[in-house]
């Protein structure tokens, strides 16, 4: 498990939640694995209360399963939730990309270009945690460029389920990072051309890659995914 540094003025709960979320998204805490509160207390140097509160919040958003008398476990990836998360994201991202095609500030375009350069460098060094963060940042910048930061912040919670699949894909599918970078370059090109139709097509293509990834990943990592027979309808 990766232990992050405390941020200035960060509470024990915020720190515990951020560390756990980081490790869940980046699969340092594997889907289905047990989470020991005692080990977390020692590892993070915090008391039991913030650990308990963080686990409860992660349980609320579907990333941790707390089983009375049995312990806490990292939730497995549910392909149905991934698909719904992707649907929500696709609808919003297409709308935002079209708004961006109507015109955004030069400073926003520069920020997007800088993001692509940072992504390229991170990909070359094999820093997959950073490429995932920069991937999310690229999309956040587009939302911000059209004054839709609040929408992105609300979408971000739902994207967490999608992010675990994306992180797994980056590590397994050799050209995943290259595909992501190319997609981002193409989307930015459409925005600079003010071509809303092209932007919609490119965003749809970008967010549809996961369908092939999902099938491959479920075969390669069956223990990471919710089995259909285990679902509670």
PDB file of C-alpha atoms in Angstrom:
ATOM      1  CA  UNK A   1       0.000   0.000   0.000  1.00  0.00           C
ATOM      2  CA  UNK A   2       1.251   3.453  -0.901  1.00  0.00           C
ATOM      3  CA  UNK A   3       1.450   5.846   2.066  1.00  0.00           C
ATOM      4  CA  UNK A   4       0.913   9.423   0.926  1.00  0.00           C
ATOM      5  CA  UNK A   5       2.214  12.532   2.655  1.00  0.00           C
ATOM      6  CA  UNK A   6      -0.117  14.545   4.834  1.00  0.00           C
ATOM      7  CA  UNK A   7      -1.344  17.739   3.221  1.00  0.00           C
ATOM      8  CA  UNK A   8      -1.222  21.042   5.143  1.00  0.00           C
ATOM      9  CA  UNK A   9      -4.232  21.405   7.495  1.00  0.00           C
ATOM     10  CA  UNK A  10      -5.559  17.988   6.448  1.00  0.00           C
ATOM     11  CA  UNK A  11      -7.647  16.217   9.108  1.00  0.00           C
ATOM     12  CA  UNK A  12      -6.961  12.635  10.119  1.00  0.00           C
ATOM     13  CA  UNK A  13     -10.212  11.545   8.443  1.00  0.00           C
ATOM     14  CA  UNK A  14      -9.452  13.383   5.191  1.00  0.00           C
ATOM     15  CA  UNK A  15      -5.961  11.882   5.144  1.00  0.00           C
ATOM     16  CA  UNK A  16      -7.169   8.332   5.812  1.00  0.00           C
ATOM     17  CA  UNK A  17      -9.886   8.639   3.180  1.00  0.00           C
ATOM     18  CA  UNK A  18      -7.495  10.062   0.568  1.00  0.00           C
ATOM     19  CA  UNK A  19      -4.884   7.348   1.138  1.00  0.00           C
ATOM     20  CA  UNK A  20      -7.443   4.554   0.991  1.00  0.00           C
ATOM     21  CA  UNK A  21      -9.111   5.986  -2.109  1.00  0.00           C
ATOM     22  CA  UNK A  22      -5.754   6.386  -3.868  1.00  0.00           C
ATOM     23  CA  UNK A  23      -4.818   2.779  -3.153  1.00  0.00           C
ATOM     24  CA  UNK A  24      -8.231   1.434  -4.165  1.00  0.00           C
ATOM     25  CA  UNK A  25      -8.249   3.289  -7.486  1.00  0.00           C
ATOM     26  CA  UNK A  26      -4.668   2.301  -8.270  1.00  0.00           C
ATOM     27  CA  UNK A  27      -5.325  -1.328  -7.218  1.00  0.00           C
ATOM     28  CA  UNK A  28      -2.702  -1.306  -4.473  1.00  0.00           C
ATOM     29  CA  UNK A  29      -5.633  -2.572  -2.423  1.00  0.00           C
ATOM     30  CA  UNK A  30      -6.876  -5.282  -4.738  1.00  0.00           C
ATOM     31  CA  UNK A  31     -10.581  -5.891  -5.376  1.00  0.00           C
ATOM     32  CA  UNK A  32     -11.806  -8.542  -2.953  1.00  0.00           C
ATOM     33  CA  UNK A  33      -8.899  -8.150  -0.511  1.00  0.00           C
ATOM     34  CA  UNK A  34      -9.442  -7.728   3.224  1.00  0.00           C
ATOM     35  CA  UNK A  35      -8.733  -4.393   4.888  1.00  0.00           C
ATOM     36  CA  UNK A  36      -7.351  -4.578   8.422  1.00  0.00           C
ATOM     37  CA  UNK A  37      -8.230  -1.579  10.599  1.00  0.00           C
ATOM     38  CA  UNK A  38      -5.384  -2.441  12.968  1.00  0.00           C
ATOM     39  CA  UNK A  39      -2.844  -2.433  10.142  1.00  0.00           C
ATOM     40  CA  UNK A  40      -4.237   0.857   8.805  1.00  0.00           C
ATOM     41  CA  UNK A  41      -3.917   2.469  12.244  1.00  0.00           C
ATOM     42  CA  UNK A  42      -0.248   1.485  12.355  1.00  0.00           C
ATOM     43  CA  UNK A  43       0.499   2.323   8.721  1.00  0.00           C
ATOM     44  CA  UNK A  44      -1.152   5.764   8.714  1.00  0.00           C
ATOM     45  CA  UNK A  45      -0.376   6.695  12.342  1.00  0.00           C
ATOM     46  CA  UNK A  46      -3.955   7.740  13.046  1.00  0.00           C
ATOM     47  CA  UNK A  47      -6.547   6.548  15.564  1.00  0.00           C
ATOM     48  CA  UNK A  48      -9.315   4.042  14.875  1.00  0.00           C
ATOM     49  CA  UNK A  49     -12.069   6.641  14.552  1.00  0.00           C
ATOM     50  CA  UNK A  50     -10.885   8.332  11.302  1.00  0.00           C
ATOM     51  CA  UNK A  51     -10.148   4.888   9.838  1.00  0.00           C
ATOM     52  CA  UNK A  52     -13.665   3.733  10.697  1.00  0.00           C
ATOM     53  CA  UNK A  53     -15.217   6.910   9.274  1.00  0.00           C
ATOM     54  CA  UNK A  54     -13.188   6.619   6.070  1.00  0.00           C
ATOM     55  CA  UNK A  55     -14.202   2.979   5.582  1.00  0.00           C
ATOM     56  CA  UNK A  56     -17.846   3.863   6.215  1.00  0.00           C
ATOM     57  CA  UNK A  57     -17.739   6.587   3.557  1.00  0.00           C
ATOM     58  CA  UNK A  58     -16.039   4.274   1.085  1.00  0.00           C
ATOM     59  CA  UNK A  59     -18.738   1.719   1.843  1.00  0.00           C
ATOM     60  CA  UNK A  60     -21.401   4.330   1.115  1.00  0.00           C
ATOM     61  CA  UNK A  61     -20.050   4.890  -2.405  1.00  0.00           C
ATOM     62  CA  UNK A  62     -19.644   1.173  -3.084  1.00  0.00           C
ATOM     63  CA  UNK A  63     -15.875   0.726  -2.805  1.00  0.00           C
ATOM     64  CA  UNK A  64     -15.727  -1.167   0.500  1.00  0.00           C
ATOM     65  CA  UNK A  65     -17.941  -3.947   1.840  1.00  0.00           C
ATOM     66  CA  UNK A  66     -18.247  -3.954   5.632  1.00  0.00           C
ATOM     67  CA  UNK A  67     -19.434  -7.335   6.908  1.00  0.00           C
ATOM     68  CA  UNK A  68     -20.405  -7.483  10.615  1.00  0.00           C
ATOM     69  CA  UNK A  69     -18.259  -9.889  12.620  1.00  0.00           C
ATOM     70  CA  UNK A  70     -16.260 -10.687   9.475  1.00  0.00           C
ATOM     71  CA  UNK A  71     -14.333  -7.540   8.577  1.00  0.00           C
ATOM     72  CA  UNK A  72     -14.011  -5.039   5.735  1.00  0.00           C
ATOM     73  CA  UNK A  73     -13.183  -5.924   2.147  1.00  0.00           C
ATOM     74  CA  UNK A  74     -12.394  -3.929  -0.972  1.00  0.00           C
ATOM     75  CA  UNK A  75     -15.437  -4.210  -3.231  1.00  0.00           C
ATOM     76  CA  UNK A  76     -14.941  -6.104  -6.453  1.00  0.00           C
ATOM     77  CA  UNK A  77     -15.448  -4.281  -9.748  1.00  0.00           C
ATOM     78  CA  UNK A  78     -19.081  -4.465 -10.842  1.00  0.00           C
ATOM     79  CA  UNK A  79     -19.275  -4.282 -14.625  1.00  0.00           C
ATOM     80  CA  UNK A  80     -22.882  -3.104 -14.437  1.00  0.00           C
ATOM     81  CA  UNK A  81     -21.898  -0.076 -12.330  1.00  0.00           C
ATOM     82  CA  UNK A  82     -18.972   0.562 -14.675  1.00  0.00           C
ATOM     83  CA  UNK A  83     -21.347   0.627 -17.632  1.00  0.00           C
ATOM     84  CA  UNK A  84     -23.756   3.023 -15.924  1.00  0.00           C
ATOM     85  CA  UNK A  85     -20.876   5.241 -14.842  1.00  0.00           C
ATOM     86  CA  UNK A  86     -19.591   5.288 -18.395  1.00  0.00           C
ATOM     87  CA  UNK A  87     -23.064   6.185 -19.724  1.00  0.00           C
ATOM     88  CA  UNK A  88     -23.376   9.139 -17.346  1.00  0.00           C
ATOM     89  CA  UNK A  89     -19.892  10.314 -18.181  1.00  0.00           C
ATOM     90  CA  UNK A  90     -20.406  10.009 -21.944  1.00  0.00           C
ATOM     91  CA  UNK A  91     -23.572  12.119 -21.925  1.00  0.00           C
ATOM     92  CA  UNK A  92     -21.938  14.897 -19.917  1.00  0.00           C
ATOM     93  CA  UNK A  93     -18.588  14.825 -21.714  1.00  0.00           C
ATOM     94  CA  UNK A  94     -20.193  15.119 -25.144  1.00  0.00           C
ATOM     95  CA  UNK A  95     -22.211  18.133 -23.972  1.00  0.00           C
ATOM     96  CA  UNK A  96     -19.141  19.792 -22.456  1.00  0.00           C
ATOM     97  CA  UNK A  97     -16.961  19.093 -25.520  1.00  0.00           C
ATOM     98  CA  UNK A  98     -19.585  20.744 -27.730  1.00  0.00           C
ATOM     99  CA  UNK A  99     -19.591  23.801 -25.478  1.00  0.00           C
ATOM    100  CA  UNK A 100     -15.788  23.913 -25.673  1.00  0.00           C
ATOM    101  CA  UNK A 101     -16.020  23.894 -29.481  1.00  0.00           C
ATOM    102  CA  UNK A 102     -17.968  27.136 -29.285  1.00  0.00           C
ATOM    103  CA  UNK A 103     -14.824  28.770 -27.934  1.00  0.00           C
ATOM    104  CA  UNK A 104     -12.577  28.648 -24.869  1.00  0.00           C
ATOM    105  CA  UNK A 105      -9.842  30.929 -23.581  1.00  0.00           C
ATOM    106  CA  UNK A 106      -6.315  30.671 -24.926  1.00  0.00           C
ATOM    107  CA  UNK A 107      -5.096  29.983 -21.386  1.00  0.00           C
ATOM    108  CA  UNK A 108      -7.372  26.915 -21.231  1.00  0.00           C
ATOM    109  CA  UNK A 109      -6.017  25.629 -24.539  1.00  0.00           C
ATOM    110  CA  UNK A 110      -2.490  26.086 -23.225  1.00  0.00           C
ATOM    111  CA  UNK A 111      -3.337  24.151 -20.069  1.00  0.00           C
ATOM    112  CA  UNK A 112      -4.679  21.268 -22.166  1.00  0.00           C
ATOM    113  CA  UNK A 113      -1.537  21.253 -24.333  1.00  0.00           C
ATOM    114  CA  UNK A 114       0.661  21.212 -21.223  1.00  0.00           C
ATOM    115  CA  UNK A 115      -1.354  18.297 -19.876  1.00  0.00           C
ATOM    116  CA  UNK A 116      -0.644  16.306 -23.050  1.00  0.00           C
ATOM    117  CA  UNK A 117       3.079  16.929 -22.676  1.00  0.00           C
ATOM    118  CA  UNK A 118       3.040  15.833 -19.030  1.00  0.00           C
ATOM    119  CA  UNK A 119       1.094  12.716 -19.989  1.00  0.00           C
ATOM    120  CA  UNK A 120       3.623  11.885 -22.704  1.00  0.00           C
ATOM    121  CA  UNK A 121       6.506  12.155 -20.231  1.00  0.00           C
ATOM    122  CA  UNK A 122       4.729  10.057 -17.594  1.00  0.00           C
ATOM    123  CA  UNK A 123       3.914   7.393 -20.178  1.00  0.00           C
ATOM    124  CA  UNK A 124       7.530   7.220 -21.325  1.00  0.00           C
ATOM    125  CA  UNK A 125       8.669   6.515 -17.751  1.00  0.00           C
ATOM    126  CA  UNK A 126       5.924   3.951 -17.145  1.00  0.00           C
ATOM    127  CA  UNK A 127       4.320   5.973 -14.347  1.00  0.00           C
ATOM    128  CA  UNK A 128       0.819   4.572 -14.717  1.00  0.00           C
ATOM    129  CA  UNK A 129      -0.539   6.159 -11.549  1.00  0.00           C
ATOM    130  CA  UNK A 130       0.388   9.548 -12.952  1.00  0.00           C
ATOM    131  CA  UNK A 131      -0.985   8.824 -16.425  1.00  0.00           C
ATOM    132  CA  UNK A 132      -4.355   7.979 -14.882  1.00  0.00           C
ATOM    133  CA  UNK A 133      -4.306  11.199 -12.856  1.00  0.00           C
ATOM    134  CA  UNK A 134      -3.345  13.227 -15.936  1.00  0.00           C
ATOM    135  CA  UNK A 135      -6.046  11.491 -17.975  1.00  0.00           C
ATOM    136  CA  UNK A 136      -8.640  12.660 -15.445  1.00  0.00           C
ATOM    137  CA  UNK A 137      -7.071  16.109 -15.333  1.00  0.00           C
ATOM    138  CA  UNK A 138      -7.401  16.507 -19.111  1.00  0.00           C
ATOM    139  CA  UNK A 139     -11.138  15.951 -18.883  1.00  0.00           C
ATOM    140  CA  UNK A 140     -11.447  18.172 -15.803  1.00  0.00           C
ATOM    141  CA  UNK A 141      -9.735  21.010 -17.676  1.00  0.00           C
ATOM    142  CA  UNK A 142     -12.329  20.832 -20.443  1.00  0.00           C
ATOM    143  CA  UNK A 143     -15.153  21.067 -17.895  1.00  0.00           C
ATOM    144  CA  UNK A 144     -13.412  24.004 -16.202  1.00  0.00           C
ATOM    145  CA  UNK A 145     -12.877  25.767 -19.541  1.00  0.00           C
ATOM    146  CA  UNK A 146     -16.653  26.049 -20.019  1.00  0.00           C
ATOM    147  CA  UNK A 147     -17.440  26.891 -16.381  1.00  0.00           C
ATOM    148  CA  UNK A 148     -18.691  23.422 -15.473  1.00  0.00           C
ATOM    149  CA  UNK A 149     -16.310  22.605 -12.601  1.00  0.00           C
ATOM    150  CA  UNK A 150     -19.213  21.862 -10.236  1.00  0.00           C
ATOM    151  CA  UNK A 151     -20.605  19.320 -12.700  1.00  0.00           C
ATOM    152  CA  UNK A 152     -17.206  17.621 -12.955  1.00  0.00           C
ATOM    153  CA  UNK A 153     -16.809  17.438  -9.174  1.00  0.00           C
ATOM    154  CA  UNK A 154     -20.164  15.659  -8.901  1.00  0.00           C
ATOM    155  CA  UNK A 155     -19.326  13.334 -11.782  1.00  0.00           C
ATOM    156  CA  UNK A 156     -15.935  12.491 -10.264  1.00  0.00           C
ATOM    157  CA  UNK A 157     -17.423  10.328  -7.503  1.00  0.00           C
ATOM    158  CA  UNK A 158     -19.157   8.121 -10.061  1.00  0.00           C
ATOM    159  CA  UNK A 159     -16.009   7.946 -12.191  1.00  0.00           C
ATOM    160  CA  UNK A 160     -14.149   6.150  -9.395  1.00  0.00           C
ATOM    161  CA  UNK A 161     -15.706   2.818 -10.391  1.00  0.00           C
ATOM    162  CA  UNK A 162     -14.666   3.463 -13.995  1.00  0.00           C
ATOM    163  CA  UNK A 163     -11.171   4.517 -12.869  1.00  0.00           C
ATOM    164  CA  UNK A 164     -10.365   1.133 -11.350  1.00  0.00           C
ATOM    165  CA  UNK A 165     -11.111  -0.546 -14.663  1.00  0.00           C
ATOM    166  CA  UNK A 166      -8.991   2.039 -16.504  1.00  0.00           C
ATOM    167  CA  UNK A 167      -6.067   1.514 -14.099  1.00  0.00           C
ATOM    168  CA  UNK A 168      -6.268  -2.233 -14.575  1.00  0.00           C
ATOM    169  CA  UNK A 169      -6.366  -1.780 -18.360  1.00  0.00           C
ATOM    170  CA  UNK A 170      -3.304   0.492 -18.378  1.00  0.00           C
ATOM    171  CA  UNK A 171      -1.229  -2.164 -16.658  1.00  0.00           C
ATOM    172  CA  UNK A 172      -2.500  -5.033 -18.808  1.00  0.00           C
ATOM    173  CA  UNK A 173      -3.056  -3.650 -22.300  1.00  0.00           C
ATOM    174  CA  UNK A 174       0.292  -2.635 -23.771  1.00  0.00           C
ATOM    175  CA  UNK A 175      -0.799   0.271 -25.969  1.00  0.00           C
ATOM    176  CA  UNK A 176      -3.522   1.615 -23.648  1.00  0.00           C
ATOM    177  CA  UNK A 177      -1.606   4.762 -22.664  1.00  0.00           C
ATOM    178  CA  UNK A 178      -0.665   5.505 -26.270  1.00  0.00           C
ATOM    179  CA  UNK A 179      -4.310   5.177 -27.317  1.00  0.00           C
ATOM    180  CA  UNK A 180      -5.393   7.535 -24.557  1.00  0.00           C
ATOM    181  CA  UNK A 181      -2.831  10.143 -25.549  1.00  0.00           C
ATOM    182  CA  UNK A 182      -3.826   9.933 -29.215  1.00  0.00           C
ATOM    183  CA  UNK A 183      -7.512  10.261 -28.287  1.00  0.00           C
ATOM    184  CA  UNK A 184      -6.790  13.352 -26.187  1.00  0.00           C
ATOM    185  CA  UNK A 185      -4.775  14.931 -28.986  1.00  0.00           C
ATOM    186  CA  UNK A 186      -7.635  14.323 -31.419  1.00  0.00           C
ATOM    187  CA  UNK A 187     -10.247  15.759 -29.041  1.00  0.00           C
ATOM    188  CA  UNK A 188      -8.158  18.871 -28.515  1.00  0.00           C
ATOM    189  CA  UNK A 189      -7.760  19.195 -32.296  1.00  0.00           C
ATOM    190  CA  UNK A 190     -11.552  19.112 -32.721  1.00  0.00           C
ATOM    191  CA  UNK A 191     -11.954  21.775 -30.055  1.00  0.00           C
ATOM    192  CA  UNK A 192      -9.400  24.056 -31.694  1.00  0.00           C
ATOM    193  CA  UNK A 193     -11.221  23.555 -35.008  1.00  0.00           C
ATOM    194  CA  UNK A 194     -14.571  24.404 -33.351  1.00  0.00           C
ATOM    195  CA  UNK A 195     -15.890  21.155 -34.844  1.00  0.00           C
ATOM    196  CA  UNK A 196     -18.633  19.940 -32.475  1.00  0.00           C
ATOM    197  CA  UNK A 197     -19.588  16.974 -34.662  1.00  0.00           C
ATOM    198  CA  UNK A 198     -16.008  15.726 -34.735  1.00  0.00           C
ATOM    199  CA  UNK A 199     -15.651  16.283 -30.996  1.00  0.00           C
ATOM    200  CA  UNK A 200     -18.754  14.202 -30.273  1.00  0.00           C
ATOM    201  CA  UNK A 201     -17.471  11.351 -32.428  1.00  0.00           C
ATOM    202  CA  UNK A 202     -14.030  11.428 -30.807  1.00  0.00           C
ATOM    203  CA  UNK A 203     -15.313  11.598 -27.226  1.00  0.00           C
ATOM    204  CA  UNK A 204     -17.674   8.684 -27.958  1.00  0.00           C
ATOM    205  CA  UNK A 205     -14.819   6.645 -29.423  1.00  0.00           C
ATOM    206  CA  UNK A 206     -12.570   7.508 -26.491  1.00  0.00           C
ATOM    207  CA  UNK A 207     -15.100   6.406 -23.877  1.00  0.00           C
ATOM    208  CA  UNK A 208     -16.125   3.265 -25.766  1.00  0.00           C
ATOM    209  CA  UNK A 209     -12.689   1.609 -25.762  1.00  0.00           C
ATOM    210  CA  UNK A 210     -13.546   0.217 -22.341  1.00  0.00           C
ATOM    211  CA  UNK A 211     -16.005  -2.297 -23.822  1.00  0.00           C
ATOM    212  CA  UNK A 212     -13.206  -4.312 -25.405  1.00  0.00           C
ATOM    213  CA  UNK A 213     -11.009  -3.778 -22.352  1.00  0.00           C
ATOM    214  CA  UNK A 214     -13.734  -4.997 -19.999  1.00  0.00           C
ATOM    215  CA  UNK A 215     -14.196  -8.308 -21.797  1.00  0.00           C
ATOM    216  CA  UNK A 216     -10.442  -8.981 -21.845  1.00  0.00           C
ATOM    217  CA  UNK A 217      -9.896  -7.929 -18.249  1.00  0.00           C
ATOM    218  CA  UNK A 218     -12.742 -10.020 -16.866  1.00  0.00           C
ATOM    219  CA  UNK A 219     -11.146 -13.084 -18.450  1.00  0.00           C
ATOM    220  CA  UNK A 220      -7.656 -12.200 -17.215  1.00  0.00           C
ATOM    221  CA  UNK A 221      -8.654 -11.145 -13.676  1.00  0.00           C
ATOM    222  CA  UNK A 222     -11.877 -13.031 -12.838  1.00  0.00           C
ATOM    223  CA  UNK A 223     -11.313 -12.658  -9.080  1.00  0.00           C
ATOM    224  CA  UNK A 224     -11.417  -8.861  -9.389  1.00  0.00           C
ATOM    225  CA  UNK A 225     -14.967  -8.752 -10.757  1.00  0.00           C
ATOM    226  CA  UNK A 226     -18.415  -9.349  -9.325  1.00  0.00           C
ATOM    227  CA  UNK A 227     -19.804 -12.624 -10.645  1.00  0.00           C
ATOM    228  CA  UNK A 228     -23.344 -12.417 -11.955  1.00  0.00           C
ATOM    229  CA  UNK A 229     -24.461 -15.239  -9.655  1.00  0.00           C
ATOM    230  CA  UNK A 230     -23.286 -13.129  -6.687  1.00  0.00           C
ATOM    231  CA  UNK A 231     -25.391 -10.103  -7.572  1.00  0.00           C
ATOM    232  CA  UNK A 232     -28.286  -9.008  -5.379  1.00  0.00           C
ATOM    233  CA  UNK A 233     -30.935  -7.714  -7.770  1.00  0.00           C
TER     234      UNK A 233
END
